[in-house]
Coordinates of N, CA and C and ligand atoms in Angstrom, one line a residue:
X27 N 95.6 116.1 99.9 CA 95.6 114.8 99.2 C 94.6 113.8 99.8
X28 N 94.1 113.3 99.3 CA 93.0 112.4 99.9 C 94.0 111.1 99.8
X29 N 93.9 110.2 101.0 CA 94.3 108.9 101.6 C 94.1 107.8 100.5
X30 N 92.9 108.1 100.7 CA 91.8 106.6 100.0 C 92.2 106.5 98.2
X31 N 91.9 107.9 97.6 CA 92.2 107.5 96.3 C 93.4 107.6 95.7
X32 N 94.7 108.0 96.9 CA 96.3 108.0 96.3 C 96.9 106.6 96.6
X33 N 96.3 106.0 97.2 CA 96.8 104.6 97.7 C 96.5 103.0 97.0
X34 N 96.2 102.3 96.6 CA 96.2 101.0 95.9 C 96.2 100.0 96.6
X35 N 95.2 99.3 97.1 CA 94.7 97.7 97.6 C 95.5 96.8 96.9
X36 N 95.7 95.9 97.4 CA 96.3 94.4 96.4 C 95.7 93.5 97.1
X37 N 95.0 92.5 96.6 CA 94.6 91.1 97.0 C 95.6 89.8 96.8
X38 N 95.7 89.3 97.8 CA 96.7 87.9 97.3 C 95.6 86.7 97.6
X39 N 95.9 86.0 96.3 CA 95.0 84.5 96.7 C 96.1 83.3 97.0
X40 N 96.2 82.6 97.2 CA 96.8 81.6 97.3 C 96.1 80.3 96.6
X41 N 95.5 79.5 97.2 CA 94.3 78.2 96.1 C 93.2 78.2 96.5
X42 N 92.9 77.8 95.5 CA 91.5 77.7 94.7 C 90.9 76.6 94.7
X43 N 89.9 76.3 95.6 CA 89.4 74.6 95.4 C 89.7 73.8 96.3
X44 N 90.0 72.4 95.5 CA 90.9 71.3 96.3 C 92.2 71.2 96.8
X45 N 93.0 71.6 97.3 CA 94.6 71.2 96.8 C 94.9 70.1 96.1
X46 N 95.7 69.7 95.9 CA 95.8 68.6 95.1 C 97.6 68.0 95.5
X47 N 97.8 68.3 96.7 CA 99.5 68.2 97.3 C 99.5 68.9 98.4
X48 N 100.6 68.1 99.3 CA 100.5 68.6 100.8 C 101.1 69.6 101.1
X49 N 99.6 70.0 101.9 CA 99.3 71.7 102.4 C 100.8 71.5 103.4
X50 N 101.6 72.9 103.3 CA 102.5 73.1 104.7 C 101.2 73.9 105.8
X51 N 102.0 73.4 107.1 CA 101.2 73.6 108.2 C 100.3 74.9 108.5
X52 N 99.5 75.3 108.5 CA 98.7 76.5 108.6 C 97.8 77.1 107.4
X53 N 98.4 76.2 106.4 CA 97.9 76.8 104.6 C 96.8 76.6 104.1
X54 N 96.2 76.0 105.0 CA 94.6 75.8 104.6 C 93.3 76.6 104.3
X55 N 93.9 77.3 105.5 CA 93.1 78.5 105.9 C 93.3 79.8 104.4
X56 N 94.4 79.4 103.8 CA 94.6 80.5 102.8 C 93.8 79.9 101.2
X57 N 93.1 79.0 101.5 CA 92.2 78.0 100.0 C 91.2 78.2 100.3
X58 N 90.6 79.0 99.0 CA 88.9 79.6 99.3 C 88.3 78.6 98.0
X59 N 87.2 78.4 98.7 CA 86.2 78.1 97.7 C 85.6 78.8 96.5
X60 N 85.2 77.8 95.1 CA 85.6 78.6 93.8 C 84.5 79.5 94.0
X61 N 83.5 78.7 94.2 CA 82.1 80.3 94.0 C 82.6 81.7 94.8
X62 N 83.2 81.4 95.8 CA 83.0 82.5 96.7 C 84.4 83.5 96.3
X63 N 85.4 82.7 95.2 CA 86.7 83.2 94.4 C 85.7 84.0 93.3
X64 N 85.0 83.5 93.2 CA 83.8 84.1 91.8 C 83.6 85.6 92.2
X65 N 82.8 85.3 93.8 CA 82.3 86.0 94.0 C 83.2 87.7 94.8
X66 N 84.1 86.9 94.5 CA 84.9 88.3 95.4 C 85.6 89.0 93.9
X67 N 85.6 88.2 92.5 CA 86.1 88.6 91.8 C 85.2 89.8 91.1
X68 N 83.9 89.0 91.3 CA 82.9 90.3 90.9 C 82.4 91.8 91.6
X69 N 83.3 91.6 93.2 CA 83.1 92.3 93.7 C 84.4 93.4 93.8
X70 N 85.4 93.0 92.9 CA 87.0 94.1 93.0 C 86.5 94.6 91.6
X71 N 85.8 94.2 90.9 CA 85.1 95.1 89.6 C 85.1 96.3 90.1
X72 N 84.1 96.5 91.6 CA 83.8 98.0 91.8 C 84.8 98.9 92.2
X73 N 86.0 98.3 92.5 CA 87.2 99.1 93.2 C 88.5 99.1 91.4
X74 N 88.2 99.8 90.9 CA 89.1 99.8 89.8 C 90.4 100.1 89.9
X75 N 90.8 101.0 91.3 CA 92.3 100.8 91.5 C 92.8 100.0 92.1
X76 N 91.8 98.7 92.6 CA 92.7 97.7 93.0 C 93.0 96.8 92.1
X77 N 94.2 95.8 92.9 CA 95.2 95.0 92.0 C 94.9 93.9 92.6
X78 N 95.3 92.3 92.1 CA 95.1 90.9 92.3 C 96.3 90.2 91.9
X79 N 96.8 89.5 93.1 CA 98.0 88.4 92.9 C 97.6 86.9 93.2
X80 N 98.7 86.4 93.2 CA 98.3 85.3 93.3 C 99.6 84.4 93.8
X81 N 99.8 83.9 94.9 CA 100.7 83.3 94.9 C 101.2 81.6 95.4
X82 N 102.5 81.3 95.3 CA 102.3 79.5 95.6 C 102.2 78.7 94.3
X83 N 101.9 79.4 93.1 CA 101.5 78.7 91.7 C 101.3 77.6 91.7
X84 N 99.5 77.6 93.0 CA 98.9 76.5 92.8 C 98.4 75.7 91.5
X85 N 98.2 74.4 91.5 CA 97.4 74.3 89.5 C 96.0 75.5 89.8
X86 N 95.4 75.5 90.8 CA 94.0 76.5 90.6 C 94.4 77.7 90.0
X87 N 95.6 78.3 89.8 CA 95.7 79.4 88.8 C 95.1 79.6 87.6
X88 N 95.4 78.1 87.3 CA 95.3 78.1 85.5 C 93.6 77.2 85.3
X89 N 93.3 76.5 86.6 CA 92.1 76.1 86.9 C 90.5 76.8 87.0
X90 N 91.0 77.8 87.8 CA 90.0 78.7 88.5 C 90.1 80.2 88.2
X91 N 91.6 80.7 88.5 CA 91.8 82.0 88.5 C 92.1 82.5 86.9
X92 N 92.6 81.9 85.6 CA 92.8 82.8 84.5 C 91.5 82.9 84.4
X93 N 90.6 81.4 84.5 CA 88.9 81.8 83.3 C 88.5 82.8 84.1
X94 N 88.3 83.4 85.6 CA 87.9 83.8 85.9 C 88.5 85.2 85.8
X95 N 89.6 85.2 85.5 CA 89.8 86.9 85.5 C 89.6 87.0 83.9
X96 N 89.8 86.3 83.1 CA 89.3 86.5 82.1 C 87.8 87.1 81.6
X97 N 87.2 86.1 82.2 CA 85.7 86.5 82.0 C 85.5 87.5 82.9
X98 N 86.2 88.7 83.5 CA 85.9 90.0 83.7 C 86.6 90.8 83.2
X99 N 87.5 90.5 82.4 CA 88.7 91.3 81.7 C 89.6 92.3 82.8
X100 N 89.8 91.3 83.6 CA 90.9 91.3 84.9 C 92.0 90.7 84.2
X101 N 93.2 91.9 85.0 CA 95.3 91.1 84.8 C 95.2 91.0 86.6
X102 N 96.3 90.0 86.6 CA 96.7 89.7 87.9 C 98.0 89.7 87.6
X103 N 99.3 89.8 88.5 CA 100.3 88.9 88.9 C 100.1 87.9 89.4
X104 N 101.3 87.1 89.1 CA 101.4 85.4 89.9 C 102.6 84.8 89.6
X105 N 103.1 85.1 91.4 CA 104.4 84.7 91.8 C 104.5 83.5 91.7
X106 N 105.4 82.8 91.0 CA 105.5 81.8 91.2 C 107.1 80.5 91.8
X107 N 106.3 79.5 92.8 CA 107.5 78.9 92.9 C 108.6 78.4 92.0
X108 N 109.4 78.4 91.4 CA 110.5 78.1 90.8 C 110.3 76.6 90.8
X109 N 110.9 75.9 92.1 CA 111.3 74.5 92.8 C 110.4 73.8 92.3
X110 N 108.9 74.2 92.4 CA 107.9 73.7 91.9 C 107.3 73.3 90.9
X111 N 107.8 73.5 89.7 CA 107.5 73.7 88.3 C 106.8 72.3 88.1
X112 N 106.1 71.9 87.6 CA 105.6 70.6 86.9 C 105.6 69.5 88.1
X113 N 105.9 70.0 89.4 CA 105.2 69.5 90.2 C 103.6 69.1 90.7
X114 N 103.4 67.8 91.2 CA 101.9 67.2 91.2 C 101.3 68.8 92.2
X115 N 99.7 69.3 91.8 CA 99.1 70.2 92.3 C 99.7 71.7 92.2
X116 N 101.0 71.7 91.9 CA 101.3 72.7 91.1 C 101.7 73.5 89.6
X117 N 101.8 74.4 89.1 CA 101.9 74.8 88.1 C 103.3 74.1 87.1
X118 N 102.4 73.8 85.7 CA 103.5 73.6 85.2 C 104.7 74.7 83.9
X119 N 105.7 74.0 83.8 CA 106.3 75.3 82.8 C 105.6 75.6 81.7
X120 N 104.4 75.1 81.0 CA 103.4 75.3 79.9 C 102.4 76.2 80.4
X121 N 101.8 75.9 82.0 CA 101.2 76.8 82.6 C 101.4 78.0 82.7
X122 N 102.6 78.1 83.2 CA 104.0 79.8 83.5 C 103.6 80.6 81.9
X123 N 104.0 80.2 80.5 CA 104.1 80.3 79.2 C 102.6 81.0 79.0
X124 N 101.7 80.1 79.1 CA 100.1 80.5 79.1 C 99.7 81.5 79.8
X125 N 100.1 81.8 81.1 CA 100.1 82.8 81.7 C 100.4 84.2 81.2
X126 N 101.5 83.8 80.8 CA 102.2 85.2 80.1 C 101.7 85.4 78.8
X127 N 101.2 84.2 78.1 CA 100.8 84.4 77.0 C 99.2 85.6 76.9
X128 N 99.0 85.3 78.0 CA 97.6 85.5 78.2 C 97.6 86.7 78.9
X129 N 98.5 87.6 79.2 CA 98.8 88.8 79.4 C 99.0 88.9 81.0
X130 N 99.1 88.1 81.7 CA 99.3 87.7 82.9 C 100.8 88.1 83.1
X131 N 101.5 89.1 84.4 CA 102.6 89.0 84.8 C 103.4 88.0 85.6
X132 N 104.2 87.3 85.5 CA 105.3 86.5 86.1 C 106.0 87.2 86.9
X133 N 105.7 87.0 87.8 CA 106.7 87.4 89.5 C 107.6 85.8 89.9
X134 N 108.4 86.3 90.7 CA 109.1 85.2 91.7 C 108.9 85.2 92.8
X135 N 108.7 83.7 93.1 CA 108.4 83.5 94.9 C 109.5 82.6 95.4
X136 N 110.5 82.8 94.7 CA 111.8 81.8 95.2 C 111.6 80.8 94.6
X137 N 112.6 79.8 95.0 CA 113.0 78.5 94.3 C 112.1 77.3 95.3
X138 N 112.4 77.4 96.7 CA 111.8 76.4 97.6 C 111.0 76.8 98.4
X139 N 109.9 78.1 98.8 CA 109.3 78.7 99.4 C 109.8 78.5 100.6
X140 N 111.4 79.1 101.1 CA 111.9 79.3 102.7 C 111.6 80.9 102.7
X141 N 111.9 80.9 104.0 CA 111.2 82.6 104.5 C 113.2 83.2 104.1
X142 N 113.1 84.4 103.5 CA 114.3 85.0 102.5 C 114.5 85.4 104.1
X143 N 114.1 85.8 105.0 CA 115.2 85.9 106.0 C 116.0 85.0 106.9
X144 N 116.1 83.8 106.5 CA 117.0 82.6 106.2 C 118.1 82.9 105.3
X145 N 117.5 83.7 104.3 CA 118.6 83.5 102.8 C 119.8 84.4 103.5
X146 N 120.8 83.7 103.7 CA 122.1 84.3 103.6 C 123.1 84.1 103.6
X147 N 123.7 82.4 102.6 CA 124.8 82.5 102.0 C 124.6 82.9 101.0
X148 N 125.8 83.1 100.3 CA 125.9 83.2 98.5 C 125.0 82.4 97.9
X149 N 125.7 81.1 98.6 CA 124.9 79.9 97.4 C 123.4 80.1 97.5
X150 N 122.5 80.4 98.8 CA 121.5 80.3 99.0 C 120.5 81.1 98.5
X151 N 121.6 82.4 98.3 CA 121.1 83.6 97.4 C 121.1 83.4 96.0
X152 N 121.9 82.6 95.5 CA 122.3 82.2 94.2 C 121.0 81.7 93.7
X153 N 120.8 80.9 94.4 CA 119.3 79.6 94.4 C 118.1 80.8 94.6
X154 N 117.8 81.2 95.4 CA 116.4 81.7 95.8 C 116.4 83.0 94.8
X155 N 117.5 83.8 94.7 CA 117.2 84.8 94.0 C 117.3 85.0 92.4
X156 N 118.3 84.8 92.2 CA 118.8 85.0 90.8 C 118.8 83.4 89.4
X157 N 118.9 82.0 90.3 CA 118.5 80.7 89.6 C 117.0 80.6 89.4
X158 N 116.0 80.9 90.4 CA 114.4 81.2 90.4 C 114.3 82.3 89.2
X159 N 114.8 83.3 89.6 CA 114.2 84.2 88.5 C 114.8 83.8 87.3
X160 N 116.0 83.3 86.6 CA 116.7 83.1 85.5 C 115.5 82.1 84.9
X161 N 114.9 81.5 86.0 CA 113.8 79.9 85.4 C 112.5 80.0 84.6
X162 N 111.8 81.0 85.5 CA 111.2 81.8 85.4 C 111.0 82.9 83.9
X163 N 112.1 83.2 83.9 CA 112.4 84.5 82.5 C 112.2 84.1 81.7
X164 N 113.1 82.5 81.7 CA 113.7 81.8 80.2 C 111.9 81.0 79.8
X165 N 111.3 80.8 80.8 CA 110.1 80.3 80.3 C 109.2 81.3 79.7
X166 N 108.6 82.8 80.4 CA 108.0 83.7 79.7 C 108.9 84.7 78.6
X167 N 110.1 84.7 78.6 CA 111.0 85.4 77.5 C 111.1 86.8 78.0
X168 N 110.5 87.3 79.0 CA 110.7 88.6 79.5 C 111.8 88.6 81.4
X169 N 112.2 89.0 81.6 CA 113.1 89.4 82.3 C 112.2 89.7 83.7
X170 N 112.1 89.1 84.8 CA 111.5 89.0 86.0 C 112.2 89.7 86.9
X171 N 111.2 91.0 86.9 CA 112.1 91.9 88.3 C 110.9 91.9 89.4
X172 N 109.8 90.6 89.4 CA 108.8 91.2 91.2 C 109.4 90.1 91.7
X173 N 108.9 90.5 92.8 CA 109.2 89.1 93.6 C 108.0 89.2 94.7
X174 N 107.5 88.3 95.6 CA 107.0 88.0 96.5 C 107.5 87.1 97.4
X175 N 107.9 88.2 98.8 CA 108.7 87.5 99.6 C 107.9 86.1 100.0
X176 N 108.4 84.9 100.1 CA 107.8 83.7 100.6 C 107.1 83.9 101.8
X177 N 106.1 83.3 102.8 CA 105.5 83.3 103.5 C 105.8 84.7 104.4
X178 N 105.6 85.8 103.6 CA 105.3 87.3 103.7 C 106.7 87.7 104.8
X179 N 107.5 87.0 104.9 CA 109.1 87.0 105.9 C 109.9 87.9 104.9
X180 N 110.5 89.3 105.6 CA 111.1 90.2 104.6 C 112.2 90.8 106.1
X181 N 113.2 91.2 105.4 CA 113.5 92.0 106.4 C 114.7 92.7 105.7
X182 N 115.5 93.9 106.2 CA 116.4 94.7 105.9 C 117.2 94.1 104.8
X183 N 118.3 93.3 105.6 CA 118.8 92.5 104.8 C 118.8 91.9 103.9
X184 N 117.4 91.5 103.4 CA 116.4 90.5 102.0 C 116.4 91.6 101.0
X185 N 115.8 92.8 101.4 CA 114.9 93.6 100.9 C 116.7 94.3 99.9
X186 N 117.6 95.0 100.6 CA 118.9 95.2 100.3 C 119.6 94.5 99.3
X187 N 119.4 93.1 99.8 CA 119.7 92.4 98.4 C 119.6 92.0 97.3
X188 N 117.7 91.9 97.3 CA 117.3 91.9 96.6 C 117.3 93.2 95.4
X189 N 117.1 94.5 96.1 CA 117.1 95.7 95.2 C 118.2 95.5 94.3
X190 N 119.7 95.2 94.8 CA 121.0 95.4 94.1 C 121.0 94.1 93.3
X191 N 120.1 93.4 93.4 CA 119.8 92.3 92.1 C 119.2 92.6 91.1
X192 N 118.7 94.0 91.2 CA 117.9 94.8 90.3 C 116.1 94.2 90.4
X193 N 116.0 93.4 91.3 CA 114.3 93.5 91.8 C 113.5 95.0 91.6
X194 N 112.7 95.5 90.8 CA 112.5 96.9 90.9 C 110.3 96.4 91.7
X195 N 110.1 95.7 91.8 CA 109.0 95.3 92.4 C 109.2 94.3 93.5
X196 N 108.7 94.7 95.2 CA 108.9 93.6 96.0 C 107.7 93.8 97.0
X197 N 106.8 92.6 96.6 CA 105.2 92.5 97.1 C 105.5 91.7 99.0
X198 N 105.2 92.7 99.9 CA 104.8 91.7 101.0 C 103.4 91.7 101.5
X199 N 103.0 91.0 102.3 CA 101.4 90.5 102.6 C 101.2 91.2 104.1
X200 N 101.4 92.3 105.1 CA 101.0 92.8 105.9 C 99.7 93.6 106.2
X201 N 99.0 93.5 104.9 CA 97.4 93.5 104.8 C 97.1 95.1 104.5
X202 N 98.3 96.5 104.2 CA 97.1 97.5 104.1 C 97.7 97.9 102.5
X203 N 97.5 99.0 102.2 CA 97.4 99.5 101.1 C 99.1 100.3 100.5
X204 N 98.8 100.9 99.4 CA 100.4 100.9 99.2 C 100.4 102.4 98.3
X205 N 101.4 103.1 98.1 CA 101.1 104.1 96.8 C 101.0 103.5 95.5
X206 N 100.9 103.7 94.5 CA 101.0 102.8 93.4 C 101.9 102.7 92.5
X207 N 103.2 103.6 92.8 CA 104.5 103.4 92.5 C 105.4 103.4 93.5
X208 N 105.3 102.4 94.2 CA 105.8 101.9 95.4 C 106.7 100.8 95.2
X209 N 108.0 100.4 95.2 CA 108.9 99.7 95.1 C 108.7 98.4 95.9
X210 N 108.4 98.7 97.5 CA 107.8 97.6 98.3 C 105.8 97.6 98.6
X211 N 105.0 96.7 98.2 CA 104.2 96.9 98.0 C 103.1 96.0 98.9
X212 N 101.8 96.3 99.7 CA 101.8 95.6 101.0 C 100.3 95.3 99.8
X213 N 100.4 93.6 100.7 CA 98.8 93.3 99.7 C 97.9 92.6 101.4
X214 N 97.0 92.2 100.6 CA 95.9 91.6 101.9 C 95.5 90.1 101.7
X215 N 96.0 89.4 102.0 CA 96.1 87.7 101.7 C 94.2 87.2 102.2
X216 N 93.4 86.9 101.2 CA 92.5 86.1 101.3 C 92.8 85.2 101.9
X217 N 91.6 84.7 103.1 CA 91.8 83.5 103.7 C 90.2 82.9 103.1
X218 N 90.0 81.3 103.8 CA 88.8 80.9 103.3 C 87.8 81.5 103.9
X219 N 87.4 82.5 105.3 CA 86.8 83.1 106.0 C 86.6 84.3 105.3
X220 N 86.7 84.9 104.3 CA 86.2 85.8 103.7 C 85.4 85.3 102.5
X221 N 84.5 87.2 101.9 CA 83.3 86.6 101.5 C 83.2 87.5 100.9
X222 N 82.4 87.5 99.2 CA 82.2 89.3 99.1 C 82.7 90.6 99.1
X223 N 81.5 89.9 100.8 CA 81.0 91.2 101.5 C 82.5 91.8 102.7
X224 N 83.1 90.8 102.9 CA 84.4 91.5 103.5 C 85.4 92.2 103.0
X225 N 85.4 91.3 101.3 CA 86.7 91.8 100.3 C 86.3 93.6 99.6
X226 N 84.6 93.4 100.0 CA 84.6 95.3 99.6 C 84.9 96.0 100.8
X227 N 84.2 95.6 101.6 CA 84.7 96.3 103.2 C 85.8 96.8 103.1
X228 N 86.6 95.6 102.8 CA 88.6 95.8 103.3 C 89.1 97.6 101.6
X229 N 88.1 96.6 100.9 CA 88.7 97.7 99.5 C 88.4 99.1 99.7
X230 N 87.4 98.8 100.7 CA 86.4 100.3 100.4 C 87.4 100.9 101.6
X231 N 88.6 100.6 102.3 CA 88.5 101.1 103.7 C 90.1 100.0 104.0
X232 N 91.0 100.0 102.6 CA 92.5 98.6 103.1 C 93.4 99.4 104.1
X233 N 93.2 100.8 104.9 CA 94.0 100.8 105.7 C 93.4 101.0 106.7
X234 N 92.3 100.6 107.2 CA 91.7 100.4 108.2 C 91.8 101.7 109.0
X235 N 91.1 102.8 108.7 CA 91.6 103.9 109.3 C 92.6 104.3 109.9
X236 N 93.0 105.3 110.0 CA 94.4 106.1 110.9 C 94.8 105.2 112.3
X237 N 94.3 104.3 113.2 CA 94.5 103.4 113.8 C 95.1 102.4 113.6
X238 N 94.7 101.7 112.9 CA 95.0 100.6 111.6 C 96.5 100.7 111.5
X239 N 96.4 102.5 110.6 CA 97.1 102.0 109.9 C 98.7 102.4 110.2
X240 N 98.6 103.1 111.4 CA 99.8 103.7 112.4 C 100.8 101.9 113.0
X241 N 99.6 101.3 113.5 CA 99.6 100.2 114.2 C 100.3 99.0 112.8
X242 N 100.2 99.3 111.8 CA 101.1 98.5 110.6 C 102.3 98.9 110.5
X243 N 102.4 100.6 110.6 CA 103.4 101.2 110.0 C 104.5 100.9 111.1
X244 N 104.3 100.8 112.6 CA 105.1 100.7 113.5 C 105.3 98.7 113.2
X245 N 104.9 98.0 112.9 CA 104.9 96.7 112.9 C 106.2 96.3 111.7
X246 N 105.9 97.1 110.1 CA 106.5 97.2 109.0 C 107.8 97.8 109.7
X247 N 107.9 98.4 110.2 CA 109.2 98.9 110.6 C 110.3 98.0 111.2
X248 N 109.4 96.8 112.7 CA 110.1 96.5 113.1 C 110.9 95.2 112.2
X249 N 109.8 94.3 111.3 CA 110.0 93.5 110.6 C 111.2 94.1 109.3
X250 N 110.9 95.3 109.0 CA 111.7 95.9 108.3 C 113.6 96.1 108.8
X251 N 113.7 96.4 110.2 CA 114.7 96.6 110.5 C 115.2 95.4 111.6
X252 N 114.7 94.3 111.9 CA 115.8 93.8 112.8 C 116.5 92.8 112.1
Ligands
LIG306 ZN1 103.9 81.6 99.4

């Protein structure tokens, strides 16, 4: 079986442009500029089994990223915050609607973007898991089973409860590649330091050789089980 063509890349963007609402601490780094959003878009053309997310449901979703996946006849996911809805600089519930309308999938990123290995009372579970997604649903009319763990924080216990919530898709961001009917699915989070010419590199090669990718799997594990 060959590596490279049984496996599946995912890209996650985060924003697009300006922000337009305050960045949490370190998030800067995850906002690329639009030409160079252009340009990485024209460059996952050549990798046709890769996938595109999107998460945070910045406004640049509906800004930057539909025209532009549009005008390549690109689908993405795009997780979106709950808490956030018609929030300034973020997406609103007409946005969510549009999205779906537009053949765009609706994932959940929680209600208040805390790291889900926090989440562990009822009530809290109540809120992040099952009131986000119910929000979510009722806006595209389809039933929300991805989720995208919040600032890529997953562990045994999230992952457990989430499944028995009937989650049948759960995206985290540890940067390599995934099978393509994979339940937990690892993507590669765009920062503004990439270009292009990195985003084919990473496509042409998302588990970074047998090195790479040994050095993930022992990482996923520990994140996975403590
Ligand atoms: Zn996030």
């Amino acid at each position: 079986m060959n590596w490279a063509t049984s496996r599946v890349a995912e890209l996650c963007f985060h924003g697009i442009g300006v922000p337009d609402r305050q960045l949490e601490p370190g998030e800067d780094r995850f906002w690329v500029d639009p030409s160079t959003f252009a340009s990485i878009l024209d460059a996952v053309r050549d990798f046709p089994s890769a996938t595109i997310s999107f998460d945070d449901s910045n406004v640049s979703d509906v800004i930057y990223a539909l025209p532009g996946l549009e005008r390549r006849d690109l689908r993405a996911d795009f997780f979106v915050i709950a808490g956030r809805l018609d929030q300034r600089g973020s997406l609103g519930c007409e946005d969510v609607r549009e999205l779906g309308r537009r053949g765009m999938r609706i994932g959940s990123h929680g209600m208040d973007h805390v790291s889900w290995r926090q989440v562990r009372s009822a009530s809290s579970q109540e809120r992040e898991y099952v009131l986000a997604r119910r929000m979510l649903g009722d806006l595209t009319g389809t039933e929300v089973t991805a989720a995208a763990f919040p600032r890529g924080a997953y562990d045994r216990a999230a992952i457990t409860t989430l499944r028995a919530l009937g989650y049948e898709d759960l995206r985290i961001i540890d940067g390599g590649a995934s099978s393509p009917d994979a339940w937990l699915r690892d993507r590669y989070s765009v920062t503004r330091f990439d270009t292009a010419e990195s985003i084919a590199a990473y496509l042409a090669s998302p588990d970074g050789g047998l090195a790479g990718r040994l050095q993930r799997t022992v990482k996923r594990g520990i994140k996975r089980w403590r």
